[in-house]
């Protein structure tokens, strides 16, 4: 919860400090800047999975690919150019940074939702699972031995 509040505060302070409304950009620029992180996430997850990486590593690569070091880009821009040009120069990285924050937040919420659903499903299955009695276990062993014997004969 504290992380979400911190993200919201950072976004509000950034919008106040660098007002993006003063930049007259076409909708295509906004679309590309906001969709670039989603594209990075999808490619960054798909390629490692195609290469048979573990899901934990694939998620890490996806997040790193989506982020693309925009904080470094901001630092270079802020330290290199006069303040009067910062709004126009930092516009694309700023909108892309907002896209990263939005996209990664949605990814985390989706991940937590899926994890919660799986946990509930496992809990439900464990409650409804029937325990084997001694007779059931003996019968299961007999059936397995019979099926192995049949497979050997065929």
GROMACS .gro file of N, CA and C in nm:
model
  462
    1UNK      N    1   0.083  -0.120   0.000
    1UNK     CA    2   0.000   0.000   0.000
    1UNK      C    3   0.086   0.125   0.000
    2UNK      N    4   0.195   0.121   0.078
    2UNK     CA    5   0.284   0.237   0.085
    2UNK      C    6   0.348   0.263  -0.052
    3UNK      N    7   0.381   0.154  -0.123
    3UNK     CA    8   0.441   0.167  -0.256
    3UNK      C    9   0.346   0.235  -0.353
    4UNK      N   10   0.217   0.199  -0.349
    4UNK     CA   11   0.119   0.259  -0.438
    4UNK      C   12   0.102   0.408  -0.410
    5UNK      N   13   0.099   0.444  -0.283
    5UNK     CA   14   0.087   0.586  -0.246
    5UNK      C   15   0.211   0.663  -0.292
    6UNK      N   16   0.328   0.603  -0.278
    6UNK     CA   17   0.452   0.667  -0.322
    6UNK      C   18   0.452   0.688  -0.473
    7UNK      N   19   0.403   0.590  -0.547
    7UNK     CA   20   0.396   0.604  -0.693
    7UNK      C   21   0.303   0.717  -0.732
    8UNK      N   22   0.187   0.724  -0.669
    8UNK     CA   23   0.091   0.831  -0.700
    8UNK      C   24   0.151   0.968  -0.667
    9UNK      N   25   0.216   0.980  -0.553
    9UNK     CA   26   0.279   1.108  -0.515
    9UNK      C   27   0.387   1.147  -0.616
   10UNK      N   28   0.470   1.051  -0.658
   10UNK     CA   29   0.574   1.080  -0.757
   10UNK      C   30   0.516   1.125  -0.891
   11UNK      N   31   0.409   1.060  -0.934
   11UNK     CA   32   0.346   1.098  -1.061
   11UNK      C   33   0.289   1.239  -1.051
   12UNK      N   34   0.221   1.271  -0.942
   12UNK     CA   35   0.162   1.405  -0.925
   12UNK      C   36   0.271   1.512  -0.922
   13UNK      N   37   0.378   1.487  -0.846
   13UNK     CA   38   0.488   1.584  -0.839
   13UNK      C   39   0.553   1.602  -0.977
   14UNK      N   40   0.569   1.493  -1.050
   14UNK     CA   41   0.629   1.502  -1.183
   14UNK      C   42   0.542   1.581  -1.279
   15UNK      N   43   0.412   1.560  -1.272
   15UNK     CA   44   0.321   1.633  -1.361
   15UNK      C   45   0.322   1.782  -1.327
   16UNK      N   46   0.330   1.814  -1.199
   16UNK     CA   47   0.335   1.955  -1.158
   16UNK      C   48   0.468   2.018  -1.202
   17UNK      N   49   0.575   1.944  -1.184
   17UNK     CA   50   0.708   1.998  -1.218
   17UNK      C   51   0.730   2.009  -1.370
   18UNK      N   52   0.685   1.910  -1.445
   18UNK     CA   53   0.697   1.910  -1.590
   18UNK      C   54   0.558   1.900  -1.652
   19UNK      N   55   0.489   2.012  -1.667
   19UNK     CA   56   0.351   2.005  -1.719
   19UNK      C   57   0.349   1.961  -1.866
   20UNK      N   58   0.299   1.840  -1.891
   20UNK     CA   59   0.297   1.788  -2.027
   20UNK      C   60   0.185   1.849  -2.110
   21UNK      N   61   0.094   1.920  -2.045
   21UNK     CA   62  -0.015   1.981  -2.121
   21UNK      C   63   0.033   2.099  -2.204
   22UNK      N   64   0.150   2.155  -2.171
   22UNK     CA   65   0.201   2.268  -2.249
   22UNK      C   66   0.267   2.223  -2.378
   23UNK      N   67   0.287   2.094  -2.396
   23UNK     CA   68   0.346   2.042  -2.519
   23UNK      C   69   0.233   2.003  -2.612
   24UNK      N   70   0.235   2.060  -2.731
   24UNK     CA   71   0.131   2.032  -2.828
   24UNK      C   72   0.179   1.918  -2.918
   25UNK      N   73   0.147   1.796  -2.878
   25UNK     CA   74   0.191   1.679  -2.952
   25UNK      C   75   0.070   1.604  -3.008
   26UNK      N   76   0.086   1.541  -3.123
   26UNK     CA   77  -0.026   1.463  -3.178
   26UNK      C   78  -0.051   1.337  -3.095
   27UNK      N   79  -0.168   1.280  -3.113
   27UNK     CA   80  -0.208   1.163  -3.036
   27UNK      C   81  -0.116   1.045  -3.062
   28UNK      N   82  -0.054   1.039  -3.180
   28UNK     CA   83   0.035   0.928  -3.213
   28UNK      C   84   0.156   0.923  -3.120
   29UNK      N   85   0.205   1.039  -3.081
   29UNK     CA   86   0.319   1.044  -2.989
   29UNK      C   87   0.279   0.987  -2.854
   30UNK      N   88   0.162   1.027  -2.805
   30UNK     CA   89   0.113   0.973  -2.678
   30UNK      C   90   0.093   0.821  -2.689
   31UNK      N   91   0.035   0.777  -2.799
   31UNK     CA   92   0.009   0.634  -2.818
   31UNK      C   93   0.139   0.554  -2.816
   32UNK      N   94   0.238   0.600  -2.891
   32UNK     CA   95   0.366   0.528  -2.896
   32UNK      C   96   0.434   0.530  -2.760
   33UNK      N   97   0.436   0.645  -2.697
   33UNK     CA   98   0.505   0.657  -2.568
   33UNK      C   99   0.438   0.573  -2.460
   34UNK      N  100   0.306   0.561  -2.464
   34UNK     CA  101   0.236   0.483  -2.363
   34UNK      C  102   0.234   0.334  -2.395
   35UNK      N  103   0.241   0.298  -2.525
   35UNK     CA  104   0.237   0.156  -2.560
   35UNK      C  105   0.376   0.091  -2.565
   36UNK      N  106   0.480   0.170  -2.568
   36UNK     CA  107   0.616   0.115  -2.571
   36UNK      C  108   0.645   0.026  -2.451
   37UNK      N  109   0.610   0.063  -2.329
   37UNK     CA  110   0.634  -0.027  -2.216
   37UNK      C  111   0.557  -0.159  -2.227
   38UNK      N  112   0.434  -0.155  -2.274
   38UNK     CA  113   0.356  -0.279  -2.289
   38UNK      C  114   0.420  -0.370  -2.394
   39UNK      N  115   0.469  -0.310  -2.501
   39UNK     CA  116   0.540  -0.387  -2.603
   39UNK      C  117   0.667  -0.448  -2.545
   40UNK      N  118   0.741  -0.369  -2.467
   40UNK     CA  119   0.862  -0.420  -2.403
   40UNK      C  120   0.834  -0.534  -2.307
   41UNK      N  121   0.724  -0.523  -2.232
   41UNK     CA  122   0.686  -0.631  -2.141
   41UNK      C  123   0.653  -0.759  -2.217
   42UNK      N  124   0.574  -0.746  -2.323
   42UNK     CA  125   0.532  -0.866  -2.396
   42UNK      C  126   0.650  -0.932  -2.467
   43UNK      N  127   0.734  -0.854  -2.533
   43UNK     CA  128   0.851  -0.912  -2.600
   43UNK      C  129   0.951  -0.964  -2.497
   44UNK      N  130   0.970  -0.888  -2.390
   44UNK     CA  131   1.063  -0.928  -2.285
   44UNK      C  132   1.021  -1.054  -2.212
   45UNK      N  133   0.894  -1.088  -2.214
   45UNK     CA  134   0.849  -1.212  -2.154
   45UNK      C  135   0.846  -1.325  -2.256
   46UNK      N  136   0.805  -1.295  -2.379
   46UNK     CA  137   0.788  -1.398  -2.481
   46UNK      C  138   0.920  -1.461  -2.523
   47UNK      N  139   1.020  -1.379  -2.549
   47UNK     CA  140   1.148  -1.432  -2.598
   47UNK      C  141   1.213  -1.527  -2.496
   48UNK      N  142   1.223  -1.490  -2.368
   48UNK     CA  143   1.280  -1.587  -2.273
   48UNK      C  144   1.197  -1.715  -2.260
   49UNK      N  145   1.065  -1.705  -2.270
   49UNK     CA  146   0.984  -1.826  -2.263
   49UNK      C  147   1.006  -1.914  -2.385
   50UNK      N  148   1.024  -1.853  -2.503
   50UNK     CA  149   1.056  -1.931  -2.623
   50UNK      C  150   1.190  -2.001  -2.605
   51UNK      N  151   1.283  -1.935  -2.539
   51UNK     CA  152   1.415  -1.993  -2.512
   51UNK      C  153   1.414  -2.083  -2.388
   52UNK      N  154   1.295  -2.115  -2.337
   52UNK     CA  155   1.271  -2.208  -2.227
   52UNK      C  156   1.334  -2.164  -2.094
   53UNK      N  157   1.331  -2.034  -2.069
   53UNK     CA  158   1.375  -1.985  -1.938
   53UNK      C  159   1.264  -2.006  -1.836
   54UNK      N  160   1.300  -2.011  -1.712
   54UNK     CA  161   1.205  -2.022  -1.603
   54UNK      C  162   1.117  -1.897  -1.599
   55UNK      N  163   0.994  -1.910  -1.551
   55UNK     CA  164   0.901  -1.797  -1.549
   55UNK      C  165   0.951  -1.681  -1.463
   56UNK      N  166   1.021  -1.711  -1.355
   56UNK     CA  167   1.074  -1.605  -1.268
   56UNK      C  168   1.173  -1.519  -1.346
   57UNK      N  169   1.263  -1.584  -1.421
   57UNK     CA  170   1.362  -1.510  -1.498
   57UNK      C  171   1.297  -1.436  -1.616
   58UNK      N  172   1.196  -1.498  -1.676
   58UNK     CA  173   1.126  -1.434  -1.788
   58UNK      C  174   1.056  -1.306  -1.742
   59UNK      N  175   0.995  -1.310  -1.623
   59UNK     CA  176   0.930  -1.189  -1.570
   59UNK      C  177   1.033  -1.080  -1.542
   60UNK      N  178   1.148  -1.120  -1.490
   60UNK     CA  179   1.254  -1.022  -1.462
   60UNK      C  180   1.302  -0.957  -1.591
   61UNK      N  181   1.325  -1.035  -1.694
   61UNK     CA  182   1.367  -0.981  -1.823
   61UNK      C  183   1.260  -0.890  -1.880
   62UNK      N  184   1.134  -0.928  -1.865
   62UNK     CA  185   1.024  -0.846  -1.917
   62UNK      C  186   1.020  -0.709  -1.850
   63UNK      N  187   1.034  -0.707  -1.718
   63UNK     CA  188   1.029  -0.579  -1.648
   63UNK      C  189   1.150  -0.493  -1.685
   64UNK      N  190   1.267  -0.554  -1.692
   64UNK     CA  191   1.386  -0.478  -1.730
   64UNK      C  192   1.374  -0.424  -1.873
   65UNK      N  193   1.316  -0.503  -1.961
   65UNK     CA  194   1.298  -0.458  -2.100
   65UNK      C  195   1.198  -0.343  -2.108
   66UNK      N  196   1.094  -0.350  -2.028
   66UNK     CA  197   0.992  -0.245  -2.031
   66UNK      C  198   1.043  -0.113  -1.975
   67UNK      N  199   1.124  -0.121  -1.873
   67UNK     CA  200   1.170   0.001  -1.807
   67UNK      C  201   1.268   0.078  -1.896
   68UNK      N  202   1.362   0.010  -1.961
   68UNK     CA  203   1.454   0.071  -2.059
   68UNK      C  204   1.533   0.190  -2.006
   69UNK      N  205   1.562   0.193  -1.881
   69UNK     CA  206   1.649   0.295  -1.821
   69UNK      C  207   1.603   0.439  -1.843
   70UNK      N  208   1.472   0.463  -1.836
   70UNK     CA  209   1.425   0.601  -1.851
   70UNK      C  210   1.474   0.693  -1.741
   71UNK      N  211   1.503   0.645  -1.619
   71UNK     CA  212   1.559   0.738  -1.520
   71UNK      C  213   1.695   0.795  -1.563
   72UNK      N  214   1.777   0.712  -1.627
   72UNK     CA  215   1.905   0.760  -1.678
   72UNK      C  216   1.883   0.865  -1.786
   73UNK      N  217   1.785   0.842  -1.871
   73UNK     CA  218   1.752   0.939  -1.977
   73UNK      C  219   1.711   1.073  -1.916
   74UNK      N  220   1.628   1.069  -1.812
   74UNK     CA  221   1.590   1.193  -1.744
   74UNK      C  222   1.710   1.265  -1.685
   75UNK      N  223   1.797   1.190  -1.621
   75UNK     CA  224   1.915   1.252  -1.558
   75UNK      C  225   2.003   1.320  -1.662
   76UNK      N  226   2.025   1.256  -1.774
   76UNK     CA  227   2.107   1.315  -1.881
   76UNK      C  228   2.041   1.442  -1.935
   77UNK      N  229   1.910   1.436  -1.958
   77UNK     CA  230   1.838   1.552  -2.011
   77UNK      C  231   1.841   1.668  -1.912
   78UNK      N  232   1.810   1.640  -1.786
   78UNK     CA  233   1.804   1.746  -1.685
   78UNK      C  234   1.941   1.810  -1.663
   79UNK      N  235   2.046   1.729  -1.667
   79UNK     CA  236   2.179   1.783  -1.643
   79UNK      C  237   2.242   1.847  -1.767
   80UNK      N  238   2.188   1.820  -1.885
   80UNK     CA  239   2.252   1.866  -2.009
   80UNK      C  240   2.190   1.990  -2.071
   81UNK      N  241   2.062   2.015  -2.045
   81UNK     CA  242   1.993   2.123  -2.115
   81UNK      C  243   1.944   2.229  -2.018
   82UNK      N  244   1.929   2.353  -2.067
   82UNK     CA  245   1.874   2.460  -1.981
   82UNK      C  246   1.729   2.429  -1.944
   83UNK      N  247   1.687   2.483  -1.831
   83UNK     CA  248   1.554   2.454  -1.778
   83UNK      C  249   1.442   2.494  -1.874
   84UNK      N  250   1.459   2.598  -1.950
   84UNK     CA  251   1.350   2.644  -2.038
   84UNK      C  252   1.318   2.543  -2.150
   85UNK      N  253   1.411   2.453  -2.182
   85UNK     CA  254   1.387   2.354  -2.286
   85UNK      C  255   1.346   2.217  -2.231
   86UNK      N  256   1.350   2.202  -2.101
   86UNK     CA  257   1.327   2.071  -2.041
   86UNK      C  258   1.189   2.013  -2.072
   87UNK      N  259   1.086   2.094  -2.072
   87UNK     CA  260   0.950   2.042  -2.094
   87UNK      C  261   0.939   1.978  -2.231
   88UNK      N  262   0.991   2.045  -2.333
   88UNK     CA  263   0.980   1.990  -2.468
   88UNK      C  264   1.074   1.872  -2.490
   89UNK      N  265   1.194   1.879  -2.433
   89UNK     CA  266   1.290   1.771  -2.454
   89UNK      C  267   1.252   1.646  -2.375
   90UNK      N  268   1.206   1.664  -2.254
   90UNK     CA  269   1.176   1.549  -2.167
   90UNK      C  270   1.035   1.497  -2.185
   91UNK      N  271   0.961   1.548  -2.282
   91UNK     CA  272   0.822   1.509  -2.300
   91UNK      C  273   0.808   1.360  -2.330
   92UNK      N  274   0.876   1.310  -2.430
   92UNK     CA  275   0.862   1.170  -2.469
   92UNK      C  276   0.908   1.074  -2.359
   93UNK      N  277   1.027   1.097  -2.298
   93UNK     CA  278   1.064   1.008  -2.187
   93UNK      C  279   0.967   1.016  -2.068
   94UNK      N  280   0.911   1.134  -2.045
   94UNK     CA  281   0.818   1.150  -1.934
   94UNK      C  282   0.690   1.071  -1.958
   95UNK      N  283   0.633   1.083  -2.076
   95UNK     CA  284   0.511   1.008  -2.107
   95UNK      C  285   0.539   0.859  -2.108
   96UNK      N  286   0.656   0.821  -2.159
   96UNK     CA  287   0.695   0.680  -2.157
   96UNK      C  288   0.711   0.630  -2.012
   97UNK      N  289   0.765   0.714  -1.926
   97UNK     CA  290   0.778   0.678  -1.784
   97UNK      C  291   0.641   0.658  -1.720
   98UNK      N  292   0.546   0.743  -1.755
   98UNK     CA  293   0.410   0.723  -1.705
   98UNK      C  294   0.353   0.590  -1.755
   99UNK      N  295   0.383   0.559  -1.881
   99UNK     CA  296   0.339   0.431  -1.937
   99UNK      C  297   0.400   0.313  -1.863
  100UNK      N  298   0.528   0.324  -1.827
  100UNK     CA  299   0.595   0.218  -1.751
  100UNK      C  300   0.528   0.201  -1.616
  101UNK      N  301   0.502   0.311  -1.549
  101UNK     CA  302   0.439   0.304  -1.417
  101UNK      C  303   0.300   0.240  -1.427
  102UNK      N  304   0.223   0.284  -1.523
  102UNK     CA  305   0.088   0.230  -1.541
  102UNK      C  306   0.093   0.082  -1.578
  103UNK      N  307   0.178   0.048  -1.674
  103UNK     CA  308   0.187  -0.089  -1.723
  103UNK      C  309   0.239  -0.185  -1.616
  104UNK      N  310   0.343  -0.146  -1.547
  104UNK     CA  311   0.399  -0.234  -1.443
  104UNK      C  312   0.304  -0.247  -1.324
  105UNK      N  313   0.231  -0.141  -1.293
  105UNK     CA  314   0.131  -0.149  -1.186
  105UNK      C  315   0.021  -0.247  -1.224
  106UNK      N  316  -0.025  -0.239  -1.348
  106UNK     CA  317  -0.127  -0.332  -1.395
  106UNK      C  318  -0.074  -0.475  -1.396
  107UNK      N  319   0.052  -0.493  -1.433
  107UNK     CA  320   0.113  -0.626  -1.433
  107UNK      C  321   0.118  -0.684  -1.292
  108UNK      N  322   0.158  -0.603  -1.196
  108UNK     CA  323   0.165  -0.650  -1.056
  108UNK      C  324   0.026  -0.684  -1.004
  109UNK      N  325  -0.073  -0.600  -1.034
  109UNK     CA  326  -0.210  -0.628  -0.989
  109UNK      C  327  -0.262  -0.757  -1.052
  110UNK      N  328  -0.235  -0.777  -1.181
  110UNK     CA  329  -0.276  -0.899  -1.250
  110UNK      C  330  -0.209  -1.021  -1.188
  111UNK      N  331  -0.079  -1.010  -1.162
  111UNK     CA  332  -0.003  -1.120  -1.102
  111UNK      C  333  -0.060  -1.156  -0.964
  112UNK      N  334  -0.088  -1.055  -0.883
  112UNK     CA  335  -0.143  -1.081  -0.749
  112UNK      C  336  -0.283  -1.144  -0.758
  113UNK      N  337  -0.362  -1.100  -0.855
  113UNK     CA  338  -0.495  -1.157  -0.874
  113UNK      C  339  -0.487  -1.304  -0.913
  114UNK      N  340  -0.400  -1.336  -1.008
  114UNK     CA  341  -0.383  -1.475  -1.051
  114UNK      C  342  -0.333  -1.561  -0.936
  115UNK      N  343  -0.239  -1.507  -0.859
  115UNK     CA  344  -0.185  -1.581  -0.745
  115UNK      C  345  -0.294  -1.607  -0.641
  116UNK      N  346  -0.379  -1.509  -0.616
  116UNK     CA  347  -0.487  -1.524  -0.519
  116UNK      C  348  -0.589  -1.628  -0.568
  117UNK      N  349  -0.620  -1.627  -0.698
  117UNK     CA  350  -0.715  -1.723  -0.754
  117UNK      C  351  -0.658  -1.865  -0.743
  118UNK      N  352  -0.529  -1.881  -0.775
  118UNK     CA  353  -0.467  -2.014  -0.763
  118UNK      C  354  -0.467  -2.063  -0.620
  119UNK      N  355  -0.440  -1.973  -0.527
  119UNK     CA  356  -0.438  -2.010  -0.385
  119UNK      C  357  -0.576  -2.055  -0.340
  120UNK      N  358  -0.680  -1.983  -0.382
  120UNK     CA  359  -0.817  -2.023  -0.345
  120UNK      C  360  -0.852  -2.158  -0.405
  121UNK      N  361  -0.812  -2.179  -0.531
  121UNK     CA  362  -0.843  -2.305  -0.598
  121UNK      C  363  -0.773  -2.421  -0.527
  122UNK      N  364  -0.646  -2.402  -0.490
  122UNK     CA  365  -0.572  -2.506  -0.417
  122UNK      C  366  -0.635  -2.532  -0.280
  123UNK      N  367  -0.678  -2.427  -0.213
  123UNK     CA  368  -0.743  -2.441  -0.083
  123UNK      C  369  -0.874  -2.518  -0.097
  124UNK      N  370  -0.950  -2.486  -0.201
  124UNK     CA  371  -1.077  -2.554  -0.226
  124UNK      C  372  -1.052  -2.702  -0.257
  125UNK      N  373  -0.952  -2.729  -0.340
  125UNK     CA  374  -0.922  -2.868  -0.376
  125UNK      C  375  -0.873  -2.948  -0.256
  126UNK      N  376  -0.794  -2.886  -0.169
  126UNK     CA  377  -0.743  -2.958  -0.053
  126UNK      C  378  -0.855  -2.987   0.048
  127UNK      N  379  -0.954  -2.899   0.056
  127UNK     CA  380  -1.066  -2.923   0.147
  127UNK      C  381  -1.154  -3.037   0.095
  128UNK      N  382  -1.169  -3.046  -0.037
  128UNK     CA  383  -1.258  -3.146  -0.095
  128UNK      C  384  -1.187  -3.277  -0.128
  129UNK      N  385  -1.058  -3.284  -0.103
  129UNK     CA  386  -0.982  -3.405  -0.130
  129UNK      C  387  -1.017  -3.512  -0.027
  130UNK      N  388  -1.042  -3.632  -0.074
  130UNK     CA  389  -1.079  -3.743   0.014
  130UNK      C  390  -0.952  -3.816   0.055
  131UNK      N  391  -0.941  -3.846   0.181
  131UNK     CA  392  -0.823  -3.920   0.227
  131UNK      C  393  -0.843  -4.068   0.201
  132UNK      N  394  -0.735  -4.136   0.165
  132UNK     CA  395  -0.743  -4.278   0.136
  132UNK      C  396  -0.741  -4.358   0.266
  133UNK      N  397  -0.826  -4.458   0.268
  133UNK     CA  398  -0.821  -4.552   0.380
  133UNK      C  399  -0.725  -4.663   0.345
  134UNK      N  400  -0.701  -4.750   0.439
  134UNK     CA  401  -0.609  -4.860   0.416
  134UNK      C  402  -0.657  -4.950   0.302
  135UNK      N  403  -0.787  -4.978   0.297
  135UNK     CA  404  -0.843  -5.062   0.191
  135UNK      C  405  -0.828  -4.997   0.054
  136UNK      N  406  -0.849  -4.863   0.047
  136UNK     CA  407  -0.835  -4.792  -0.081
  136UNK      C  408  -0.691  -4.799  -0.131
  137UNK      N  409  -0.596  -4.786  -0.042
  137UNK     CA  410  -0.455  -4.790  -0.082
  137UNK      C  411  -0.419  -4.929  -0.134
  138UNK      N  412  -0.467  -5.033  -0.067
  138UNK     CA  413  -0.440  -5.170  -0.113
  138UNK      C  414  -0.501  -5.194  -0.250
  139UNK      N  415  -0.623  -5.144  -0.270
  139UNK     CA  416  -0.690  -5.162  -0.399
  139UNK      C  417  -0.614  -5.087  -0.509
  140UNK      N  418  -0.564  -4.967  -0.479
  140UNK     CA  419  -0.489  -4.891  -0.579
  140UNK      C  420  -0.360  -4.963  -0.617
  141UNK      N  421  -0.293  -5.023  -0.520
  141UNK     CA  422  -0.170  -5.097  -0.548
  141UNK      C  423  -0.201  -5.219  -0.634
  142UNK      N  424  -0.309  -5.290  -0.603
  142UNK     CA  425  -0.348  -5.407  -0.682
  142UNK      C  426  -0.378  -5.368  -0.826
  143UNK      N  427  -0.451  -5.257  -0.846
  143UNK     CA  428  -0.484  -5.212  -0.981
  143UNK      C  429  -0.357  -5.175  -1.058
  144UNK      N  430  -0.262  -5.113  -0.992
  144UNK     CA  431  -0.137  -5.075  -1.057
  144UNK      C  432  -0.059  -5.199  -1.098
  145UNK      N  433  -0.052  -5.299  -1.010
  145UNK     CA  434   0.019  -5.422  -1.042
  145UNK      C  435  -0.048  -5.496  -1.158
  146UNK      N  436  -0.180  -5.498  -1.160
  146UNK     CA  437  -0.252  -5.563  -1.270
  146UNK      C  438  -0.226  -5.491  -1.401
  147UNK      N  439  -0.228  -5.356  -1.400
  147UNK     CA  440  -0.206  -5.282  -1.524
  147UNK      C  441  -0.062  -5.299  -1.573
  148UNK      N  442   0.035  -5.308  -1.482
  148UNK     CA  443   0.173  -5.333  -1.523
  148UNK      C  444   0.188  -5.471  -1.584
  149UNK      N  445   0.117  -5.569  -1.526
  149UNK     CA  446   0.122  -5.706  -1.578
  149UNK      C  447   0.062  -5.712  -1.718
  150UNK      N  448  -0.047  -5.642  -1.739
  150UNK     CA  449  -0.113  -5.639  -1.871
  150UNK      C  450  -0.021  -5.572  -1.973
  151UNK      N  451   0.046  -5.463  -1.932
  151UNK     CA  452   0.137  -5.393  -2.025
  151UNK      C  453   0.255  -5.481  -2.065
  152UNK      N  454   0.303  -5.564  -1.975
  152UNK     CA  455   0.416  -5.653  -2.008
  152UNK      C  456   0.375  -5.760  -2.109
  153UNK      N  457   0.253  -5.809  -2.096
  153UNK     CA  458   0.206  -5.913  -2.186
  153UNK      C  459   0.180  -5.861  -2.327
  154UNK      N  460   0.147  -5.734  -2.339
  154UNK     CA  461   0.116  -5.676  -2.471
  154UNK      C  462   0.240  -5.636  -2.537
   0.00000   0.00000   0.00000
